[in-house]
Coordinates of C-alpha atoms in Angstrom, one line a residue:
X23 CA 36.9 43.6 55.2
X24 CA 35.5 45.7 52.3
X25 CA 37.4 48.7 53.5
X26 CA 40.6 46.7 53.5
X27 CA 39.9 45.5 50.0
X28 CA 39.3 49.1 48.9
X29 CA 42.5 50.3 50.5
X30 CA 44.5 47.5 48.7
X31 CA 42.8 48.4 45.4
X32 CA 43.8 52.1 45.7
X33 CA 47.4 51.3 46.7
X34 CA 48.3 49.1 43.7
X35 CA 47.9 49.4 40.0
X36 CA 47.0 45.7 39.8
X37 CA 43.5 44.4 40.3
X38 CA 42.2 41.8 42.7
X39 CA 39.3 39.4 41.9
X40 CA 37.3 38.2 44.9
X41 CA 34.5 35.7 44.6
X42 CA 31.3 37.1 46.1
X43 CA 27.5 36.8 45.7
X44 CA 26.3 40.3 46.3
X45 CA 28.6 43.3 46.8
X46 CA 27.5 46.3 48.9
X47 CA 29.8 49.3 48.7
X48 CA 28.7 52.7 50.3
X49 CA 27.8 55.1 47.5
X50 CA 27.1 52.3 45.0
X51 CA 24.0 50.2 44.2
X52 CA 24.2 46.6 45.1
X53 CA 25.9 44.4 42.5
X54 CA 25.1 40.7 42.0
X55 CA 28.1 38.9 40.6
X56 CA 30.5 36.2 41.4
X57 CA 33.7 38.3 41.2
X58 CA 34.5 42.0 41.4
X59 CA 37.5 44.1 40.4
X60 CA 38.5 46.8 42.8
X61 CA 40.9 49.2 40.9
X62 CA 41.6 52.9 40.7
X63 CA 39.7 54.7 38.0
X64 CA 41.5 57.6 36.2
X65 CA 40.0 60.9 37.2
X66 CA 37.6 59.4 39.8
X67 CA 37.4 57.6 43.0
X68 CA 37.7 53.8 43.1
X69 CA 34.6 51.8 42.4
X70 CA 33.6 48.2 41.7
X71 CA 33.8 46.8 38.2
X72 CA 31.8 43.6 37.7
X73 CA 33.7 40.8 35.9
X74 CA 31.3 37.9 35.7
X75 CA 33.2 34.7 36.4
X76 CA 36.7 35.9 36.2
X77 CA 37.6 34.1 39.4
X78 CA 36.6 30.8 37.8
X79 CA 38.5 31.2 34.5
X80 CA 39.7 27.7 33.4
X81 CA 37.4 25.8 35.8
X82 CA 35.5 22.7 34.6
X83 CA 31.8 23.2 33.8
X84 CA 29.7 20.3 35.2
X85 CA 26.3 21.5 34.4
X86 CA 24.4 24.3 32.6
X87 CA 20.7 24.9 33.5
X88 CA 18.1 27.4 32.4
X89 CA 15.3 28.3 34.8
X90 CA 12.2 30.4 34.4
X91 CA 11.2 29.8 30.7
X92 CA 9.3 26.5 30.4
X93 CA 8.9 25.3 26.8
X94 CA 12.0 27.0 25.3
X95 CA 14.5 26.5 28.1
X96 CA 15.9 23.2 26.6
X97 CA 16.5 24.8 23.1
X98 CA 18.1 27.8 24.8
X99 CA 20.4 25.6 26.9
X100 CA 21.5 23.5 23.9
X101 CA 22.4 26.6 21.9
X102 CA 24.9 28.0 24.5
X103 CA 28.6 27.6 24.1
X104 CA 29.2 26.6 27.7
X105 CA 26.7 23.7 27.2
X106 CA 29.2 22.0 25.0
X107 CA 28.6 19.3 22.4
X108 CA 27.2 15.7 23.0
X109 CA 30.0 13.2 23.4
X110 CA 28.4 9.8 24.3
X111 CA 24.7 9.2 24.8
X112 CA 23.6 11.9 27.3
X113 CA 27.2 13.0 28.2
X114 CA 28.6 16.3 26.8
X115 CA 32.0 17.7 26.1
X116 CA 32.1 21.2 27.6
X117 CA 34.8 23.9 27.2
X118 CA 36.6 25.3 30.2
X119 CA 34.8 28.3 31.7
X120 CA 35.9 31.8 30.7
X121 CA 34.2 35.1 31.3
X122 CA 34.2 35.8 27.6
X123 CA 32.2 32.6 26.9
X124 CA 29.7 33.5 29.6
X125 CA 29.3 37.0 28.2
X126 CA 28.6 35.7 24.7
X127 CA 26.2 33.2 26.1
X128 CA 24.3 35.9 28.0
X129 CA 24.0 37.9 24.8
X130 CA 22.9 34.8 22.9
X131 CA 20.3 34.0 25.5
X132 CA 18.8 37.5 25.5
X133 CA 18.6 37.5 21.7
X134 CA 17.0 34.0 21.7
X135 CA 14.4 35.1 24.2
X136 CA 13.6 38.3 22.3
X137 CA 13.1 36.3 19.1
X138 CA 10.7 34.0 20.9
X139 CA 8.4 36.7 22.4
X140 CA 10.3 37.9 25.4
X141 CA 11.9 41.2 24.4
X142 CA 12.2 42.5 28.0
X143 CA 13.7 39.3 29.5
X144 CA 16.6 39.5 31.9
X145 CA 19.1 36.7 32.5
X146 CA 21.1 36.4 35.7
X147 CA 23.9 33.9 36.1
X148 CA 24.2 31.9 39.3
X149 CA 27.2 29.7 40.3
X150 CA 27.5 26.6 42.4
X151 CA 31.2 26.0 42.9
X152 CA 33.5 23.2 44.2
X153 CA 36.8 24.9 45.0
X154 CA 38.8 21.8 45.6
X155 CA 38.1 20.3 42.2
X156 CA 37.9 23.6 40.5
X157 CA 34.5 22.8 39.1
X158 CA 31.3 24.8 38.8
X159 CA 27.6 24.4 37.8
X160 CA 26.0 27.3 36.0
X161 CA 22.4 28.3 36.4
X162 CA 20.8 31.0 34.3
X163 CA 17.8 32.5 36.1
X164 CA 15.5 34.1 33.6
X165 CA 12.9 36.7 34.4
X166 CA 11.0 36.6 31.1
X167 CA 8.8 39.6 31.5
X168 CA 5.5 39.9 29.7
X169 CA 5.1 37.5 26.7
X170 CA 4.6 39.4 23.4
X171 CA 1.6 38.2 21.4
X172 CA 0.3 38.7 17.9
X173 CA -2.9 40.9 17.7
X174 CA -3.2 40.4 14.0
X175 CA -1.2 40.4 10.8
X176 CA -1.7 42.6 7.7
X177 CA -0.2 42.7 4.2
X178 CA 0.6 45.7 2.2
X179 CA 1.0 46.0 -1.6
X180 CA 0.5 42.3 -2.5
X181 CA -0.5 41.8 -6.2
X182 CA -4.3 41.4 -6.4
X183 CA -4.1 38.0 -8.1
X184 CA -2.0 36.7 -5.2
X185 CA -3.9 38.2 -2.2
X186 CA -5.8 35.1 -1.2
X187 CA -2.8 32.8 -1.5
X188 CA -0.7 35.4 0.5
X189 CA -3.3 35.7 3.2
X190 CA -3.3 31.9 3.7
X191 CA 0.5 31.7 3.7
X192 CA 1.0 34.6 6.2
X193 CA -1.8 33.9 8.6
X194 CA -0.7 34.2 12.2
X195 CA -3.2 33.0 14.8
X196 CA -4.6 35.8 16.9
X197 CA -3.1 35.9 20.4
X198 CA -0.3 33.4 19.6
X199 CA 3.1 34.1 21.1
X200 CA 5.3 36.2 18.8
X201 CA 8.2 34.3 17.3
X202 CA 10.7 35.9 15.0
X203 CA 11.4 32.5 13.5
X204 CA 7.8 32.0 12.5
X205 CA 7.7 35.4 10.9
X206 CA 10.9 34.6 8.9
X207 CA 9.4 31.4 7.7
X208 CA 6.3 33.2 6.5
X209 CA 8.4 35.8 4.7
X210 CA 10.3 33.0 2.9
X211 CA 7.0 31.3 1.9
X212 CA 5.6 34.6 0.5
X213 CA 8.9 35.4 -1.3
X214 CA 8.8 31.9 -2.9
X215 CA 5.2 32.5 -4.0
X216 CA 6.1 35.8 -5.6
X217 CA 9.2 34.5 -7.3
X218 CA 7.4 31.4 -8.7
X219 CA 4.9 33.8 -10.3
X220 CA 7.7 35.6 -12.1
X221 CA 8.5 38.4 -9.6
X222 CA 12.2 37.8 -9.8
X223 CA 13.2 40.9 -7.7
X224 CA 10.4 40.8 -5.1
X225 CA 11.2 41.9 -1.5
X226 CA 9.3 41.4 1.7
X227 CA 9.9 43.3 4.9
X228 CA 8.1 43.4 8.2
X229 CA 7.1 46.0 10.7
X230 CA 5.8 45.5 14.2
X231 CA 3.1 48.0 15.3
X232 CA 2.5 48.0 19.0
X233 CA -1.0 47.7 20.2
X234 CA -0.3 47.7 23.9
X235 CA 2.5 46.5 26.1
X236 CA 1.9 42.8 25.3
X237 CA 0.4 42.8 21.7
X238 CA 1.7 43.8 18.3
X239 CA 0.4 43.9 14.7
X240 CA 2.7 42.2 12.3
X241 CA 2.7 44.1 9.0
X242 CA 4.2 42.4 5.9
X243 CA 5.3 45.0 3.3
X244 CA 5.7 43.7 -0.2
X245 CA 7.6 45.1 -3.1
X246 CA 6.5 42.8 -5.8
X247 CA 8.3 44.3 -8.8
X248 CA 7.8 43.4 -12.5
X249 CA 7.0 39.9 -13.9
X250 CA 10.2 38.5 -15.5
X251 CA 10.4 36.0 -18.4
X252 CA 13.2 33.8 -19.6
X253 CA 15.0 34.8 -22.8
X254 CA 17.9 32.8 -24.3
X255 CA 19.8 29.8 -22.8
X256 CA 23.6 30.1 -22.8
X257 CA 25.9 27.1 -22.2
X258 CA 29.4 27.5 -20.8
X259 CA 31.9 24.6 -20.3
X260 CA 30.3 21.8 -22.4
X261 CA 31.8 20.5 -25.6
X262 CA 29.8 21.2 -28.8
X263 CA 28.5 17.7 -29.2
X264 CA 26.7 18.0 -25.8
X265 CA 25.0 21.3 -26.5
X266 CA 21.8 19.6 -27.7
X267 CA 21.6 17.3 -24.7
X268 CA 22.2 20.2 -22.3
X269 CA 19.5 22.4 -23.9
X270 CA 17.0 19.6 -24.0
X271 CA 17.7 18.8 -20.3
X272 CA 17.5 22.4 -19.2
X273 CA 14.1 22.4 -20.8
X274 CA 13.5 26.2 -20.5
X275 CA 11.9 27.9 -23.6
X276 CA 12.2 31.6 -24.4
X277 CA 9.1 33.5 -23.2
X278 CA 8.4 31.2 -20.2
X279 CA 7.6 33.0 -17.0
X280 CA 10.6 33.1 -14.6
X281 CA 10.5 30.7 -11.7
X282 CA 13.3 29.5 -9.4
X283 CA 11.9 26.0 -9.4
X284 CA 12.5 25.7 -13.2
X285 CA 16.2 26.6 -12.6
X286 CA 16.5 24.0 -9.8
X287 CA 14.9 21.3 -12.0
X288 CA 17.3 22.2 -14.8
X289 CA 20.3 21.8 -12.3
X290 CA 18.9 18.5 -11.1
X291 CA 18.5 17.2 -14.6
X292 CA 22.0 18.2 -15.7
X293 CA 23.5 16.4 -12.6
X294 CA 21.4 13.3 -13.4
X295 CA 23.1 13.1 -16.9
X296 CA 26.3 12.0 -15.1
X297 CA 28.3 14.0 -17.7
X298 CA 29.5 16.8 -15.5
X299 CA 31.4 17.1 -12.2
X300 CA 30.1 20.7 -11.6
X301 CA 26.8 22.2 -12.5
X302 CA 25.4 25.7 -11.9
X303 CA 22.3 27.2 -13.5
X304 CA 21.9 30.9 -13.0
X305 CA 20.3 33.9 -14.7
X306 CA 21.6 37.2 -16.1
X307 CA 19.4 40.3 -16.2
X308 CA 19.1 41.5 -19.8
X309 CA 16.7 44.4 -19.2
X310 CA 13.1 44.8 -20.2
X311 CA 12.0 42.3 -17.5
X312 CA 13.8 39.4 -19.1
X313 CA 16.6 37.2 -18.0
X314 CA 19.0 34.8 -19.8
X315 CA 19.5 31.3 -18.4
X316 CA 23.2 30.5 -18.0
X317 CA 24.2 26.8 -17.6
X318 CA 27.8 26.6 -16.4
X319 CA 29.2 23.0 -16.4
X320 CA 32.5 21.2 -16.1
X321 CA 32.8 17.9 -17.9
X322 CA 33.9 14.9 -16.0
X323 CA 36.1 12.1 -17.4
X324 CA 33.9 10.2 -19.9
X325 CA 35.4 6.7 -19.0
X326 CA 35.4 5.2 -15.5
X327 CA 36.2 1.8 -14.1
X328 CA 34.8 0.8 -10.8
X329 CA 35.6 -2.3 -8.8
X330 CA 33.7 -3.3 -5.7
X331 CA 34.1 -6.1 -3.2
X332 CA 32.1 -7.2 -0.2
X333 CA 31.6 -10.0 2.3
X334 CA 28.5 -11.5 3.9
X335 CA 28.6 -14.3 6.4
X336 CA 26.1 -16.3 4.4
X337 CA 27.0 -15.5 0.8
X338 CA 30.7 -15.1 1.5
X339 CA 32.7 -12.9 -0.9
X340 CA 31.1 -10.7 -3.5
X341 CA 32.6 -8.7 -6.3
X342 CA 31.5 -6.3 -9.0
X343 CA 33.1 -4.6 -11.9
X344 CA 31.6 -1.7 -13.9
X345 CA 33.1 0.0 -17.0
X346 CA 31.2 3.1 -18.2
X347 CA 31.6 5.5 -21.1
X348 CA 29.3 8.4 -20.6
X349 CA 29.5 9.8 -24.2
X350 CA 30.6 6.9 -26.4
X351 CA 28.1 7.6 -29.1
X352 CA 28.1 11.4 -28.7
X353 CA 25.3 13.7 -27.5
X354 CA 25.4 12.2 -24.0
X355 CA 24.7 8.6 -25.3
X356 CA 26.7 6.2 -23.3
X357 CA 27.2 2.5 -22.4
X358 CA 27.7 0.5 -19.2
X359 CA 29.3 -2.9 -19.1
X360 CA 29.0 -4.7 -15.8
X361 CA 29.7 -8.1 -14.2
X362 CA 29.1 -9.3 -10.6
X363 CA 29.5 -12.6 -8.9
X364 CA 28.8 -14.2 -5.5
X365 CA 28.3 -17.7 -4.2
X366 CA 24.6 -17.8 -5.3
X367 CA 24.3 -15.3 -8.2
X368 CA 26.4 -14.4 -11.2
X369 CA 25.4 -11.7 -13.6
X370 CA 26.8 -9.8 -16.6
X371 CA 25.2 -7.2 -18.9
X372 CA 25.6 -4.2 -21.1
X373 CA 23.3 -1.1 -21.2
X374 CA 23.0 1.6 -23.8
X375 CA 21.2 4.9 -22.9
X376 CA 19.9 8.0 -24.6
X377 CA 19.5 11.2 -22.5
X378 CA 16.4 13.5 -22.8
X379 CA 14.5 10.8 -24.7
X380 CA 11.0 12.2 -24.6
X381 CA 11.4 15.2 -22.4
X382 CA 14.1 17.0 -20.5
X383 CA 14.2 14.6 -17.5
X384 CA 13.7 11.3 -19.2
X385 CA 16.5 8.8 -20.0
X386 CA 15.8 5.8 -22.3
X387 CA 17.9 2.6 -22.0
X388 CA 18.2 -0.8 -23.6
X389 CA 19.9 -3.6 -21.6
X390 CA 21.1 -7.1 -22.5
X391 CA 21.7 -9.3 -19.4
X392 CA 22.5 -12.9 -18.6
X393 CA 22.4 -14.4 -15.1
X394 CA 22.7 -17.7 -13.2
X395 CA 21.0 -18.2 -9.9
X396 CA 22.0 -21.3 -7.9
X397 CA 20.2 -22.1 -4.7
X398 CA 19.7 -25.2 -2.6
X399 CA 16.5 -26.3 -4.4
X400 CA 16.8 -24.8 -7.9
X401 CA 19.2 -23.5 -10.6
X402 CA 17.8 -20.8 -12.9
X403 CA 19.5 -19.4 -16.0
X404 CA 18.2 -16.3 -17.6
X405 CA 19.0 -14.2 -20.7
X406 CA 16.9 -11.0 -21.2
X407 CA 16.4 -7.8 -23.1
X408 CA 15.0 -4.9 -21.2
X409 CA 13.7 -1.6 -22.6
X410 CA 13.2 1.1 -20.0
X411 CA 12.7 4.8 -19.5
X412 CA 13.7 6.6 -16.3
X413 CA 11.8 9.8 -15.5
X414 CA 13.4 12.1 -12.8
X415 CA 10.4 13.7 -11.3
X416 CA 12.6 15.7 -8.9
X417 CA 16.0 15.5 -7.3
X418 CA 14.6 12.9 -4.9
X419 CA 11.9 11.0 -6.9
X420 CA 12.3 8.9 -10.0
X421 CA 10.0 6.6 -11.9
X422 CA 11.1 3.7 -14.1
X423 CA 8.7 1.8 -16.4
X424 CA 10.3 -1.2 -18.1
X425 CA 9.4 -4.1 -20.5
X426 CA 11.5 -7.2 -20.3
X427 CA 11.6 -10.3 -22.6
X428 CA 13.5 -13.3 -21.1
X429 CA 14.5 -16.7 -22.1
X430 CA 14.7 -18.9 -18.9
X431 CA 15.7 -22.4 -17.9
X432 CA 14.8 -23.8 -14.5
X433 CA 16.1 -26.9 -12.9
X434 CA 14.2 -27.3 -9.6
X435 CA 13.5 -29.8 -6.8
X436 CA 10.9 -27.5 -5.3
X437 CA 7.6 -29.2 -4.4
X438 CA 5.8 -26.5 -6.2
X439 CA 7.3 -27.6 -9.5
X440 CA 4.8 -30.4 -9.6
X441 CA 2.1 -28.0 -10.6
X442 CA 3.8 -27.0 -13.9
X443 CA 2.7 -29.2 -16.8
X444 CA 5.8 -28.0 -18.5
X445 CA 8.3 -25.5 -17.1
X446 CA 8.0 -22.1 -18.7
X447 CA 10.8 -21.3 -21.2
X448 CA 10.1 -17.6 -21.9
X449 CA 8.9 -14.7 -19.8
X450 CA 7.4 -11.3 -20.7
X451 CA 7.4 -8.8 -17.8
X452 CA 6.0 -5.3 -17.5
X453 CA 7.1 -3.4 -14.4
X454 CA 7.1 0.1 -12.8
X455 CA 9.5 1.1 -10.0
X456 CA 9.4 4.3 -7.9
X457 CA 12.5 5.4 -5.9
X458 CA 12.7 8.2 -3.3
X459 CA 16.1 9.2 -1.9
X460 CA 16.6 12.0 0.7
X461 CA 19.7 10.8 2.5
X462 CA 22.5 13.1 3.7
X463 CA 25.0 10.4 2.8
X464 CA 24.3 7.3 0.7
X465 CA 27.1 5.2 2.2
X466 CA 26.8 6.1 5.9
X467 CA 23.6 8.1 6.4
X468 CA 22.8 10.0 9.6
X469 CA 19.6 11.7 8.5
X470 CA 16.9 11.3 5.9
X471 CA 15.0 8.5 4.3
X472 CA 15.2 6.1 1.4
X473 CA 12.2 4.2 -0.1
X474 CA 11.2 2.3 -3.2
X475 CA 8.2 0.4 -4.4
X476 CA 7.5 -1.7 -7.5
X477 CA 4.8 -3.5 -9.3
X478 CA 5.3 -6.3 -11.8
X479 CA 3.1 -8.3 -14.1
X480 CA 4.4 -11.3 -15.9
X481 CA 3.3 -13.8 -18.5
X482 CA 5.7 -16.8 -18.3
X483 CA 5.3 -17.7 -22.0
X484 CA 3.6 -16.4 -25.1
X485 CA 0.6 -18.7 -24.5
X486 CA -0.2 -16.7 -21.4
X487 CA -0.6 -19.9 -19.5
X488 CA 1.4 -18.9 -16.3
X489 CA 0.7 -15.3 -15.5
X490 CA 1.6 -13.7 -12.2
X491 CA 1.5 -10.3 -10.3
X492 CA 4.0 -9.1 -7.8
X493 CA 4.3 -5.9 -5.7
X494 CA 7.0 -5.0 -3.2
X495 CA 8.0 -1.9 -1.2
X496 CA 10.8 -1.0 1.3
X497 CA 11.6 2.1 3.3
X498 CA 14.4 3.2 5.6
X499 CA 14.4 6.2 8.0
X500 CA 17.4 7.7 9.8
X501 CA 16.6 10.1 12.7
X502 CA 19.5 11.7 14.8
X503 CA 18.8 11.9 18.5
X504 CA 22.0 13.9 19.2
X505 CA 25.2 14.8 17.3
X506 CA 26.5 11.3 17.5
X507 CA 23.5 9.0 18.1
X508 CA 20.7 8.0 15.9
X509 CA 17.7 5.8 15.4
X510 CA 17.4 3.7 12.2
X511 CA 14.2 2.0 11.1
X512 CA 13.4 -0.2 8.1
X513 CA 10.3 -1.9 6.8
X514 CA 10.0 -4.3 3.8
X515 CA 6.7 -5.8 2.5
X516 CA 5.9 -7.9 -0.6
X517 CA 3.1 -10.0 -2.0
X518 CA 3.0 -12.1 -5.2
X519 CA 0.4 -14.5 -6.6
X520 CA -0.5 -16.4 -9.8
X521 CA -3.1 -14.9 -12.1
X522 CA -5.7 -16.7 -14.1
X523 CA -5.1 -20.4 -14.6
X524 CA -1.6 -20.2 -13.2
X525 CA -1.1 -22.3 -10.1
X526 CA 2.4 -21.4 -8.9
X527 CA 5.2 -18.9 -9.0
X528 CA 8.6 -19.3 -10.5
X529 CA 11.2 -19.8 -7.7
X530 CA 12.9 -16.4 -8.3
X531 CA 9.5 -14.7 -8.0
X532 CA 8.9 -16.0 -4.5
X533 CA 10.0 -14.3 -1.3
X534 CA 12.7 -15.4 1.0
X535 CA 13.8 -14.0 4.4
X536 CA 16.7 -14.2 6.8
X537 CA 20.3 -13.0 6.7
X538 CA 22.6 -10.1 7.4
X539 CA 20.5 -7.6 5.4
X540 CA 17.2 -9.1 6.3
X541 CA 16.0 -10.8 9.6
X542 CA 19.2 -11.1 11.6
X543 CA 18.0 -13.8 13.9
X544 CA 18.0 -16.3 11.0
X545 CA 20.6 -17.5 8.5
X546 CA 20.2 -16.6 4.9
X547 CA 16.7 -17.6 3.5
X548 CA 15.9 -19.7 6.5
X549 CA 13.0 -17.5 7.6
X550 CA 9.7 -18.9 6.2
X551 CA 8.6 -22.1 4.6
X552 CA 11.2 -24.9 4.5
X553 CA 11.1 -28.5 3.2
X554 CA 11.8 -31.5 5.4
X555 CA 15.5 -31.0 4.9
X556 CA 15.2 -27.4 6.2
X557 CA 15.8 -26.0 2.7
X558 CA 14.0 -22.8 1.8
X559 CA 10.9 -23.1 -0.4
X560 CA 9.9 -19.4 -0.5
X561 CA 6.6 -17.8 0.1
X562 CA 3.9 -15.6 -1.5
X563 CA 4.0 -12.8 1.1
X564 CA 6.8 -11.2 3.1
X565 CA 7.1 -8.7 6.0
X566 CA 10.3 -7.5 7.6
X567 CA 11.0 -4.7 10.0
X568 CA 14.0 -3.4 12.0
X569 CA 14.5 -0.8 14.7
X570 CA 18.1 0.1 15.7
X571 CA 19.8 2.6 18.0
X572 CA 23.4 3.6 17.1
X573 CA 25.9 5.2 19.5
X574 CA 29.6 6.0 19.6
X575 CA 32.1 3.6 21.2
X576 CA 35.8 4.2 20.8
X577 CA 37.4 6.1 18.0
X578 CA 35.5 5.3 14.7
X579 CA 33.8 2.3 16.2
X580 CA 30.1 2.6 16.8
X581 CA 27.7 0.3 18.6
X582 CA 24.2 -0.7 17.9
X583 CA 21.3 -2.5 19.5
X584 CA 18.5 -3.7 17.3
X585 CA 15.1 -5.5 17.2
X586 CA 14.0 -7.3 14.0
X587 CA 10.6 -8.8 13.3
X588 CA 9.3 -10.5 10.2
X589 CA 8.0 -13.6 8.5
X590 CA 7.6 -15.2 5.0
X591 CA 4.3 -16.9 4.4
X592 CA 3.5 -19.6 1.9
X593 CA -0.1 -18.5 1.6
X594 CA -1.6 -15.1 1.6
X595 CA -4.2 -16.2 4.2
X596 CA -1.5 -16.7 6.7
X597 CA -0.2 -13.1 6.7
X598 CA 0.8 -11.7 10.1
X599 CA 0.6 -15.2 11.8
X600 CA 3.7 -16.6 13.6
X601 CA 5.7 -13.4 13.5
X602 CA 9.3 -14.0 14.4
X603 CA 11.3 -11.6 16.6
X604 CA 15.0 -11.3 17.2
X605 CA 17.2 -8.8 19.0
X606 CA 20.9 -8.2 19.7
X607 CA 23.9 -6.0 19.7
X608 CA 26.1 -4.9 16.8
X609 CA 29.4 -3.1 16.0
X610 CA 29.8 -0.8 13.0
X611 CA 33.0 0.5 11.5
X612 CA 33.8 2.5 8.3
X613 CA 36.3 0.9 5.9
X614 CA 37.7 1.9 2.5
X615 CA 35.1 -0.4 0.8
X616 CA 32.1 0.7 2.8
X617 CA 30.6 0.0 6.2
X618 CA 31.6 -3.2 8.0
X619 CA 29.4 -4.5 10.8
X620 CA 29.1 -7.5 13.0
X621 CA 25.7 -8.3 14.5
X622 CA 24.6 -11.0 16.9
X623 CA 20.9 -11.9 16.4
X624 CA 19.2 -13.8 19.3
X625 CA 15.8 -15.3 18.6
X626 CA 13.1 -14.2 21.0
X627 CA 10.6 -16.6 19.3
X628 CA 12.3 -20.0 19.2
X629 CA 11.7 -22.1 16.0
X630 CA 12.3 -25.8 15.6
X631 CA 15.5 -26.5 13.7
X632 CA 16.8 -22.9 14.0
X633 CA 19.8 -21.9 16.2
X634 CA 18.9 -19.5 19.1
X635 CA 21.9 -17.2 18.2
X636 CA 23.3 -16.2 14.8
X637 CA 26.4 -14.1 14.1
X638 CA 26.0 -11.9 11.0
X639 CA 29.0 -10.3 9.3
X640 CA 28.7 -7.9 6.4
X641 CA 31.2 -5.6 4.6
X642 CA 30.3 -3.1 1.9
X643 CA 26.6 -2.8 2.6
X644 CA 24.8 -0.5 5.1
X645 CA 21.6 -0.9 7.1

């Protein structure tokens, strides 16, 4: 048979691909492959040319597996082109098989193995085919060879003042498997250390010194260079009346030691001004170990009008209008006028702000607000003046202390009202709020976290007769499990209590639970203490938690399954008793006004007077 194939190959200029496992031709070493070309070679006798997978070009790939390297086989498989991309849950969308894709995957596999301590690894493809359906399963058999390990690591030419820090940053454990990725991470950490100490042009390279066939010494070579300092600050793209605000926000003074973190903080501060649509802070070398700071900006339209609408199954329609002028008073001083309304809450207010109030990343503001809150058992009207300062600690973290003086009017049928000798008419509140945002997308996040916490201390009137304290915190985490699936988790806790001679809390300082954005097994505010007519009284402590798995359905529709748990307690001594649990499915869809979702919350802990199943609809607000 082989002689016949060779004869056909010599008699024609075309080639013939024949699926085989191992080819033995006299005069040639055995070749393991799935197909072989037999063709005349110019100037020589015919011979075999291995073309891996050519006979299967265009076939459907049903599986890709990696064998022989426990621990890293999964990461290797997921990085191969023939493994495809996740489509739905554990299913994957794989491209049709081609020899070119296989060749690139073999190169990719060898490089990956070399970077993870197997420089002499060999990778052999093996096929399981189904000819009738033109489908194949691909197995990559890896013979890893000896694992390369780190004998020790050394540093060369590190500045004496940084030797101890560098040694701790670069330390590789003796006998640990060599990993190119780990070495790169350590180089990046050392470079960051050098640059933060003013070494603007530092370089770090590595050299591997063989000790024996399985061990190497990792040598980090450092070219530290001179210590650089900042010189002048140049501004490009800002109007003249914004120069002072930009310079104060950049906050870099001539003579300061160069550090990349100072440039990043300057960029974050300029973006937080909300005056520019583009921001870039770079440096220009001026010689003599100094650099100029160059802030390049592009101003955005100073006036904007935003209109937002939403719908919740309990609160029904909601609307909000914001008009903002970012530079009405010059120097980055602006104003925001806003109004919002829903079935239960109507608010309006105006806020004036001053950028770079005390330091480069602090904004001061004064707000005048009025509101009306109308619930089943009370109506509260409020007019307040708030003085606040927002400090942007970093691009992700912000602090906001505030002092508020309010004039309030309460009309209430709450049983707790009987403890007030006379309802409070005024309120002085001091508060502090911390916010952390590290989401990849604020509207529809797939990765990251968001958290906030606040403390508040209030004196309901100038006689200090009804003081209270309140603290509250909430956090959300989004963790992708594949390219199109994720787990979302949320927790919300709060506690409030009267202080001194005070006996009760104002109704808007108590906690309420239940609803589309809360505990989805209950209707709005129906979780927790209720009166005899099943109207919410509110409590002094709250706990809510949610765990949700999201997955693709059809087109832009996504599905979700969730479990919610929580409770509102009337007394602090009851905390963690009678925890309510609900679970159910949901559907999520993106709309022009935000996320829209429909959830069905089914109570797993039945409660008297509460339905076993609640349908929650919300538009314009995410998880």
